[in-house]
Amino acid sequence: MNSFFVALFLLSLPQVHGYRYLFQVINFAYSHMSFGGRLADLLVENGHEVDFVIRRYNTFVSGAAAKKANVSVHTLANVEELNQLTMRVPMYHDVFTQSGDAFTWEGLNVMDELMTKGCDATLEDKGYMNLLRSKNTTPPSSSMSIHADCSWLMSWELTRLCTSRCMVSLFRAEMISAYPRLQDLCLSTTKYLPQAI
């Protein structure tokens, strides 16, 4: 990952030790998980406490991702359905070929359906939600999704804080530079995220 984006991310965080963060990442790819894990571990090294939640969408991508943060892996009850839905997203077939049709409205609609179903499955798993709450005796100061998707709904459910901070994916920021026509769409999604007071 570009070190510029990592530096930008760290500058956006409060420069005070002792904060507690809730990180979320979906296991679409090893690179996404390892990037999120590195960021989580970096915060731990700087005196913060991080709960790193991996929402398992794909059965073929695994790994703890973070070595120092508190890692929790949640396998969704409908993971096989989500696997099949993932295969319908054009991005996963031709994003590296730059064929021009990686990001179509059809593909983005499927992605939206995929994210929403995954988030709903997490929220509906009361046992898992109670487990996360029991670990968070101190409410998180901030909640961040490594991917800008419906994960922020889970953050809101867990923290109930108006001060929840949800960050647009740094990985996605790199994708914007490769696919400029995505910029307006990506930026428009931020209006749905809870804003810090």
PDB file of C-alpha atoms in Angstrom, residues 55-188:
ATOM      1  CA  ARG A  55     -16.302 -10.532   8.845  1.00  0.00           C
ATOM      2  CA  ARG A  56     -15.826 -13.744   6.882  1.00  0.00           C
ATOM      3  CA  TYR A  57     -17.566 -13.459   3.510  1.00  0.00           C
ATOM      4  CA  ASN A  58     -15.374 -15.856   1.550  1.00  0.00           C
ATOM      5  CA  THR A  59     -14.535 -19.386   2.632  1.00  0.00           C
ATOM      6  CA  PHE A  60     -11.323 -19.370   0.577  1.00  0.00           C
ATOM      7  CA  VAL A  61      -9.652 -16.381   2.268  1.00  0.00           C
ATOM      8  CA  SER A  62      -8.366 -16.854   5.807  1.00  0.00           C
ATOM      9  CA  GLY A  63      -5.687 -15.571   8.166  1.00  0.00           C
ATOM     10  CA  ALA A  64      -5.587 -13.553  11.364  1.00  0.00           C
ATOM     11  CA  ALA A  65      -4.266 -10.385   9.638  1.00  0.00           C
ATOM     12  CA  ALA A  66      -3.318  -8.654  12.907  1.00  0.00           C
ATOM     13  CA  LYS A  67      -0.714  -9.904  15.384  1.00  0.00           C
ATOM     14  CA  LYS A  68      -1.124  -7.447  18.282  1.00  0.00           C
ATOM     15  CA  ALA A  69      -4.754  -6.317  18.107  1.00  0.00           C
ATOM     16  CA  ASN A  70      -7.623  -8.316  19.624  1.00  0.00           C
ATOM     17  CA  VAL A  71      -8.763 -10.362  16.616  1.00  0.00           C
ATOM     18  CA  SER A  72     -12.284 -11.733  16.285  1.00  0.00           C
ATOM     19  CA  VAL A  73     -13.441 -13.690  13.225  1.00  0.00           C
ATOM     20  CA  HIS A  74     -17.132 -13.921  12.421  1.00  0.00           C
ATOM     21  CA  THR A  75     -18.275 -16.473   9.838  1.00  0.00           C
ATOM     22  CA  LEU A  76     -21.638 -15.334   8.548  1.00  0.00           C
ATOM     23  CA  ALA A  77     -24.493 -17.839   8.584  1.00  0.00           C
ATOM     24  CA  ASN A  78     -25.179 -17.117   4.907  1.00  0.00           C
ATOM     25  CA  VAL A  79     -21.522 -17.238   3.836  1.00  0.00           C
ATOM     26  CA  GLU A  80     -22.173 -19.671   0.958  1.00  0.00           C
ATOM     27  CA  GLU A  81     -24.898 -17.418  -0.449  1.00  0.00           C
ATOM     28  CA  LEU A  82     -22.502 -14.476  -0.239  1.00  0.00           C
ATOM     29  CA  ASN A  83     -19.791 -16.506  -1.979  1.00  0.00           C
ATOM     30  CA  GLN A  84     -22.131 -17.094  -4.912  1.00  0.00           C
ATOM     31  CA  LEU A  85     -23.116 -13.426  -4.977  1.00  0.00           C
ATOM     32  CA  THR A  86     -19.457 -12.388  -4.998  1.00  0.00           C
ATOM     33  CA  MET A  87     -18.938 -14.328  -8.217  1.00  0.00           C
ATOM     34  CA  ARG A  88     -21.509 -12.056  -9.901  1.00  0.00           C
ATOM     35  CA  VAL A  89     -19.480  -8.907  -9.233  1.00  0.00           C
ATOM     36  CA  PRO A  90     -17.578  -8.017 -12.445  1.00  0.00           C
ATOM     37  CA  MET A  91     -14.850  -6.256 -10.445  1.00  0.00           C
ATOM     38  CA  TYR A  92     -13.451  -9.565  -9.260  1.00  0.00           C
ATOM     39  CA  HIS A  93     -13.083 -10.832 -12.793  1.00  0.00           C
ATOM     40  CA  ASP A  94     -11.521  -7.939 -14.680  1.00  0.00           C
ATOM     41  CA  VAL A  95     -10.290  -5.305 -12.231  1.00  0.00           C
ATOM     42  CA  PHE A  96      -6.688  -6.167 -13.078  1.00  0.00           C
ATOM     43  CA  THR A  97      -7.256  -6.244 -16.841  1.00  0.00           C
ATOM     44  CA  GLN A  98      -8.539  -2.633 -16.850  1.00  0.00           C
ATOM     45  CA  SER A  99     -11.045  -3.637 -19.494  1.00  0.00           C
ATOM     46  CA  GLY A 100     -13.279  -0.708 -18.614  1.00  0.00           C
ATOM     47  CA  ASP A 101     -16.307  -2.679 -17.459  1.00  0.00           C
ATOM     48  CA  ALA A 102     -15.048  -3.581 -13.984  1.00  0.00           C
ATOM     49  CA  PHE A 103     -17.261  -0.952 -12.397  1.00  0.00           C
ATOM     50  CA  THR A 104     -20.680  -0.985 -14.005  1.00  0.00           C
ATOM     51  CA  TRP A 105     -23.927   0.048 -12.347  1.00  0.00           C
ATOM     52  CA  GLU A 106     -24.985  -3.586 -12.427  1.00  0.00           C
ATOM     53  CA  GLY A 107     -21.793  -4.641 -10.669  1.00  0.00           C
ATOM     54  CA  LEU A 108     -22.079  -1.879  -8.074  1.00  0.00           C
ATOM     55  CA  ASN A 109     -25.692  -2.852  -7.359  1.00  0.00           C
ATOM     56  CA  VAL A 110     -24.621  -6.461  -6.783  1.00  0.00           C
ATOM     57  CA  MET A 111     -21.839  -5.213  -4.496  1.00  0.00           C
ATOM     58  CA  ASP A 112     -24.344  -3.143  -2.531  1.00  0.00           C
ATOM     59  CA  GLU A 113     -26.593  -6.196  -2.135  1.00  0.00           C
ATOM     60  CA  LEU A 114     -23.595  -8.261  -1.038  1.00  0.00           C
ATOM     61  CA  MET A 115     -22.510  -5.761   1.613  1.00  0.00           C
ATOM     62  CA  THR A 116     -26.031  -5.236   2.942  1.00  0.00           C
ATOM     63  CA  LYS A 117     -26.747  -8.955   3.276  1.00  0.00           C
ATOM     64  CA  GLY A 118     -23.454  -9.495   5.062  1.00  0.00           C
ATOM     65  CA  CYS A 119     -24.065  -6.660   7.502  1.00  0.00           C
ATOM     66  CA  ASP A 120     -27.615  -7.874   8.190  1.00  0.00           C
ATOM     67  CA  ALA A 121     -26.287 -11.374   8.885  1.00  0.00           C
ATOM     68  CA  THR A 122     -23.839  -9.982  11.447  1.00  0.00           C
ATOM     69  CA  LEU A 123     -26.458  -7.853  13.186  1.00  0.00           C
ATOM     70  CA  GLU A 124     -28.891 -10.791  13.304  1.00  0.00           C
ATOM     71  CA  ASP A 125     -26.323 -13.030  15.010  1.00  0.00           C
ATOM     72  CA  LYS A 126     -27.236 -12.090  18.592  1.00  0.00           C
ATOM     73  CA  GLY A 127     -24.691 -14.471  20.117  1.00  0.00           C
ATOM     74  CA  TYR A 128     -21.825 -12.850  18.235  1.00  0.00           C
ATOM     75  CA  MET A 129     -23.044  -9.322  18.931  1.00  0.00           C
ATOM     76  CA  ASN A 130     -23.317 -10.101  22.655  1.00  0.00           C
ATOM     77  CA  LEU A 131     -19.800 -11.564  22.566  1.00  0.00           C
ATOM     78  CA  LEU A 132     -18.428  -8.354  21.057  1.00  0.00           C
ATOM     79  CA  ARG A 133     -20.284  -6.254  23.615  1.00  0.00           C
ATOM     80  CA  SER A 134     -18.964  -8.366  26.491  1.00  0.00           C
ATOM     81  CA  LYS A 135     -15.387  -7.782  25.310  1.00  0.00           C
ATOM     82  CA  ASN A 136     -15.961  -4.045  25.068  1.00  0.00           C
ATOM     83  CA  THR A 137     -16.232  -3.190  28.760  1.00  0.00           C
ATOM     84  CA  THR A 138     -14.842   0.178  27.735  1.00  0.00           C
ATOM     85  CA  PRO A 139     -16.867   1.500  24.771  1.00  0.00           C
ATOM     86  CA  PRO A 140     -14.757   2.168  21.669  1.00  0.00           C
ATOM     87  CA  SER A 141     -13.718   5.792  21.232  1.00  0.00           C
ATOM     88  CA  SER A 142     -13.979   5.362  17.508  1.00  0.00           C
ATOM     89  CA  SER A 143     -15.123   2.792  14.988  1.00  0.00           C
ATOM     90  CA  MET A 144     -13.631   2.418  11.532  1.00  0.00           C
ATOM     91  CA  SER A 145     -14.421   0.196   8.592  1.00  0.00           C
ATOM     92  CA  ILE A 146     -11.422  -0.571   6.426  1.00  0.00           C
ATOM     93  CA  HIS A 147     -13.881  -0.827   3.556  1.00  0.00           C
ATOM     94  CA  ALA A 148     -16.560   1.803   3.033  1.00  0.00           C
ATOM     95  CA  ASP A 149     -19.638  -0.392   3.079  1.00  0.00           C
ATOM     96  CA  CYS A 150     -22.573  -1.220   5.300  1.00  0.00           C
ATOM     97  CA  SER A 151     -20.204  -2.206   8.128  1.00  0.00           C
ATOM     98  CA  TRP A 152     -20.831   1.170   9.735  1.00  0.00           C
ATOM     99  CA  LEU A 153     -24.315  -0.053  10.678  1.00  0.00           C
ATOM    100  CA  MET A 154     -22.644  -2.650  12.862  1.00  0.00           C
ATOM    101  CA  SER A 155     -20.416   0.039  14.385  1.00  0.00           C
ATOM    102  CA  TRP A 156     -23.457   2.106  15.232  1.00  0.00           C
ATOM    103  CA  GLU A 157     -25.238  -0.885  16.769  1.00  0.00           C
ATOM    104  CA  LEU A 158     -22.222  -1.727  18.940  1.00  0.00           C
ATOM    105  CA  THR A 159     -21.206   1.718  20.124  1.00  0.00           C
ATOM    106  CA  ARG A 160     -24.426   3.778  20.047  1.00  0.00           C
ATOM    107  CA  LEU A 161     -22.138   6.800  19.927  1.00  0.00           C
ATOM    108  CA  CYS A 162     -22.747   9.908  17.859  1.00  0.00           C
ATOM    109  CA  THR A 163     -18.979  10.259  17.841  1.00  0.00           C
ATOM    110  CA  SER A 164     -18.436   7.072  15.825  1.00  0.00           C
ATOM    111  CA  ARG A 165     -15.925   7.786  13.104  1.00  0.00           C
ATOM    112  CA  CYS A 166     -16.194   5.758   9.929  1.00  0.00           C
ATOM    113  CA  MET A 167     -13.397   6.170   7.449  1.00  0.00           C
ATOM    114  CA  VAL A 168     -13.643   5.738   3.708  1.00  0.00           C
ATOM    115  CA  SER A 169     -11.314   2.948   2.699  1.00  0.00           C
ATOM    116  CA  LEU A 170      -7.722   3.881   1.929  1.00  0.00           C
ATOM    117  CA  PHE A 171      -7.672   0.994  -0.495  1.00  0.00           C
ATOM    118  CA  ARG A 172     -10.651   2.558  -2.215  1.00  0.00           C
ATOM    119  CA  ALA A 173      -8.776   5.869  -2.392  1.00  0.00           C
ATOM    120  CA  GLU A 174      -6.138   4.132  -4.494  1.00  0.00           C
ATOM    121  CA  MET A 175      -8.853   2.659  -6.701  1.00  0.00           C
ATOM    122  CA  ILE A 176     -10.234   6.176  -7.298  1.00  0.00           C
ATOM    123  CA  SER A 177      -6.894   7.239  -8.747  1.00  0.00           C
ATOM    124  CA  ALA A 178      -7.008   4.265 -11.117  1.00  0.00           C
ATOM    125  CA  TYR A 179     -10.682   4.747 -12.000  1.00  0.00           C
ATOM    126  CA  PRO A 180     -11.480   8.502 -11.877  1.00  0.00           C
ATOM    127  CA  ARG A 181     -15.145   7.959 -12.785  1.00  0.00           C
ATOM    128  CA  LEU A 182     -15.596   6.295  -9.385  1.00  0.00           C
ATOM    129  CA  GLN A 183     -14.702   9.466  -7.525  1.00  0.00           C
ATOM    130  CA  ASP A 184     -18.163  11.064  -7.379  1.00  0.00           C
ATOM    131  CA  LEU A 185     -19.778   7.781  -6.389  1.00  0.00           C
ATOM    132  CA  CYS A 186     -17.253   7.075  -3.621  1.00  0.00           C
ATOM    133  CA  LEU A 187     -17.414  10.577  -2.200  1.00  0.00           C
ATOM    134  CA  SER A 188     -21.210  10.556  -2.218  1.00  0.00           C
TER     135      SER A 188
END
